[in-house]
Short mmCIF file of C-alpha atoms in Angstrom, two decimals:
data_model
loop_
_atom_site.label_atom_id
_atom_site.label_comp_id
_atom_site.label_asym_id
_atom_site.label_seq_id
_atom_site.Cartn_x
_atom_site.Cartn_y
_atom_site.Cartn_z
CA UNK N 11 -3.34 2.49 -14.28
CA UNK N 12 -5.36 -0.44 -12.96
CA UNK N 13 -5.16 -1.38 -9.30
CA UNK N 14 -6.74 -4.56 -7.98
CA UNK N 15 -8.58 -4.26 -4.69
CA UNK N 16 -9.49 -6.72 -2.01
CA UNK N 17 -12.45 -6.28 0.30
CA UNK N 18 -10.16 -5.86 3.32
CA UNK N 19 -8.39 -2.93 1.67
CA UNK N 20 -11.66 -1.20 0.76
CA UNK N 21 -12.86 -1.50 4.33
CA UNK N 22 -9.69 -0.09 5.87
CA UNK N 23 -9.92 3.28 7.58
CA UNK N 24 -7.06 4.72 5.52
CA UNK N 25 -8.41 3.67 2.11
CA UNK N 26 -9.83 7.03 1.05
CA UNK N 27 -6.80 8.91 2.34
CA UNK N 28 -4.52 6.50 0.45
CA UNK N 29 -6.46 7.06 -2.76
CA UNK N 30 -6.28 10.85 -2.28
CA UNK N 31 -2.49 10.62 -1.77
CA UNK N 32 -2.15 8.54 -4.92
CA UNK N 33 -4.19 10.99 -6.96
CA UNK N 34 -2.25 14.03 -5.74
CA UNK N 35 1.12 12.32 -6.31
CA UNK N 36 0.44 11.68 -10.01
CA UNK N 37 0.75 14.34 -12.71
CA UNK N 38 -2.66 15.78 -13.50
CA UNK N 39 -4.41 14.30 -16.56
CA UNK N 40 -1.60 11.84 -17.32
CA UNK N 41 -3.13 8.76 -15.73
CA UNK N 42 -6.58 7.27 -15.59
CA UNK N 43 -6.97 5.31 -12.38
CA UNK N 44 -9.17 2.22 -12.51
CA UNK N 45 -9.83 0.28 -9.34
CA UNK N 46 -10.69 -3.32 -10.07
CA UNK N 47 -12.52 -5.58 -7.66
CA UNK N 48 -13.43 -9.19 -8.29
CA UNK N 49 -17.02 -10.25 -8.05
CA UNK N 50 -16.03 -12.55 -5.17
CA UNK N 51 -14.64 -9.59 -3.23
CA UNK N 52 -17.63 -7.30 -3.77
CA UNK N 53 -18.70 -5.25 -0.80
CA UNK N 54 -22.15 -5.16 0.73
CA UNK N 55 -24.55 -3.12 -1.38
CA UNK N 56 -24.67 -0.04 0.84
CA UNK N 57 -20.89 0.03 1.30
CA UNK N 58 -20.27 -0.42 -2.42
CA UNK N 59 -22.80 2.25 -3.42
CA UNK N 60 -21.21 4.83 -1.13
CA UNK N 61 -17.64 3.90 -2.00
CA UNK N 62 -18.25 3.78 -5.76
CA UNK N 63 -19.98 7.18 -5.65
CA UNK N 64 -17.01 8.68 -3.78
CA UNK N 65 -14.50 7.09 -6.17
CA UNK N 66 -16.34 8.48 -9.18
CA UNK N 67 -16.47 11.92 -7.52
CA UNK N 68 -12.66 11.99 -7.30
CA UNK N 69 -12.23 10.76 -10.88
CA UNK N 70 -11.50 7.08 -10.29
CA UNK N 71 -13.13 4.49 -12.53
CA UNK N 72 -14.40 1.11 -11.34
CA UNK N 73 -14.08 -2.31 -12.93
CA UNK N 74 -15.62 -5.59 -11.87
CA UNK N 75 -13.35 -8.53 -12.66
CA UNK N 76 -14.39 -12.18 -13.02
CA UNK N 77 -17.98 -11.16 -13.71
CA UNK N 78 -20.22 -14.21 -13.93
CA UNK N 79 -18.50 -16.28 -11.26
CA UNK N 80 -20.86 -15.35 -8.42
CA UNK N 81 -24.52 -15.92 -7.81
CA UNK N 82 -25.63 -12.28 -7.93
CA UNK N 83 -23.66 -11.13 -10.98
CA UNK N 84 -26.49 -9.57 -12.96
CA UNK N 85 -27.77 -7.56 -10.02
CA UNK N 86 -24.48 -5.63 -9.97
CA UNK N 87 -25.27 -4.23 -13.41
CA UNK N 88 -28.53 -2.82 -12.10
CA UNK N 89 -27.36 -1.53 -8.73
CA UNK N 90 -23.92 -0.05 -9.38
CA UNK N 91 -22.42 2.45 -11.75
CA UNK N 92 -19.51 0.58 -13.29
CA UNK N 93 -17.04 1.75 -15.89
CA UNK N 94 -15.67 -1.63 -16.97
CA UNK N 95 -16.89 -5.18 -16.81
CA UNK N 96 -14.39 -8.00 -17.25
CA UNK N 97 -16.43 -11.12 -17.98
CA UNK N 98 -15.10 -14.43 -16.69
CA UNK N 99 -13.96 -16.78 -19.45
CA UNK N 100 -15.82 -19.70 -17.87
CA UNK N 101 -19.06 -17.71 -18.03
CA UNK N 102 -18.58 -17.06 -21.76
CA UNK N 103 -17.58 -20.68 -22.44
CA UNK N 104 -20.69 -21.95 -20.65
CA UNK N 105 -22.93 -19.78 -22.82
CA UNK N 106 -21.20 -20.97 -25.99
CA UNK N 107 -21.35 -24.67 -24.99
CA UNK N 108 -24.97 -24.78 -23.79
CA UNK N 109 -27.39 -24.45 -26.69
CA UNK N 110 -30.20 -23.58 -24.29
CA UNK N 111 -28.38 -20.32 -23.48
CA UNK N 112 -27.83 -19.26 -27.11
CA UNK N 113 -31.04 -17.16 -27.27
CA UNK N 114 -29.54 -14.89 -24.60
CA UNK N 115 -26.63 -14.05 -26.88
CA UNK N 116 -28.93 -12.45 -29.43
CA UNK N 117 -30.57 -10.31 -26.77
CA UNK N 118 -27.33 -8.72 -25.61
#
């Protein structure tokens, strides 16, 4: 089950309690919960690090959506433990169209 988050939801005081309620209401081992946040809605580094660590500790996976649309995209790969990365189509199209970026494709 994938749930899309917004920064305002992540920062709410009830967020962790809401996640706990969701996890306890579902049959054990029947659902994998993935919380998806867009790169535009990413939290500040310290907030994200703490929140992502807590989410992983309760068995929730994390996905970054629209990767490649922001200015600090690559730094997220270094700083955060992510389970899924959904790369923005425009980012992929730009790499394919610009010959100067082709060498980066072979390095990946």
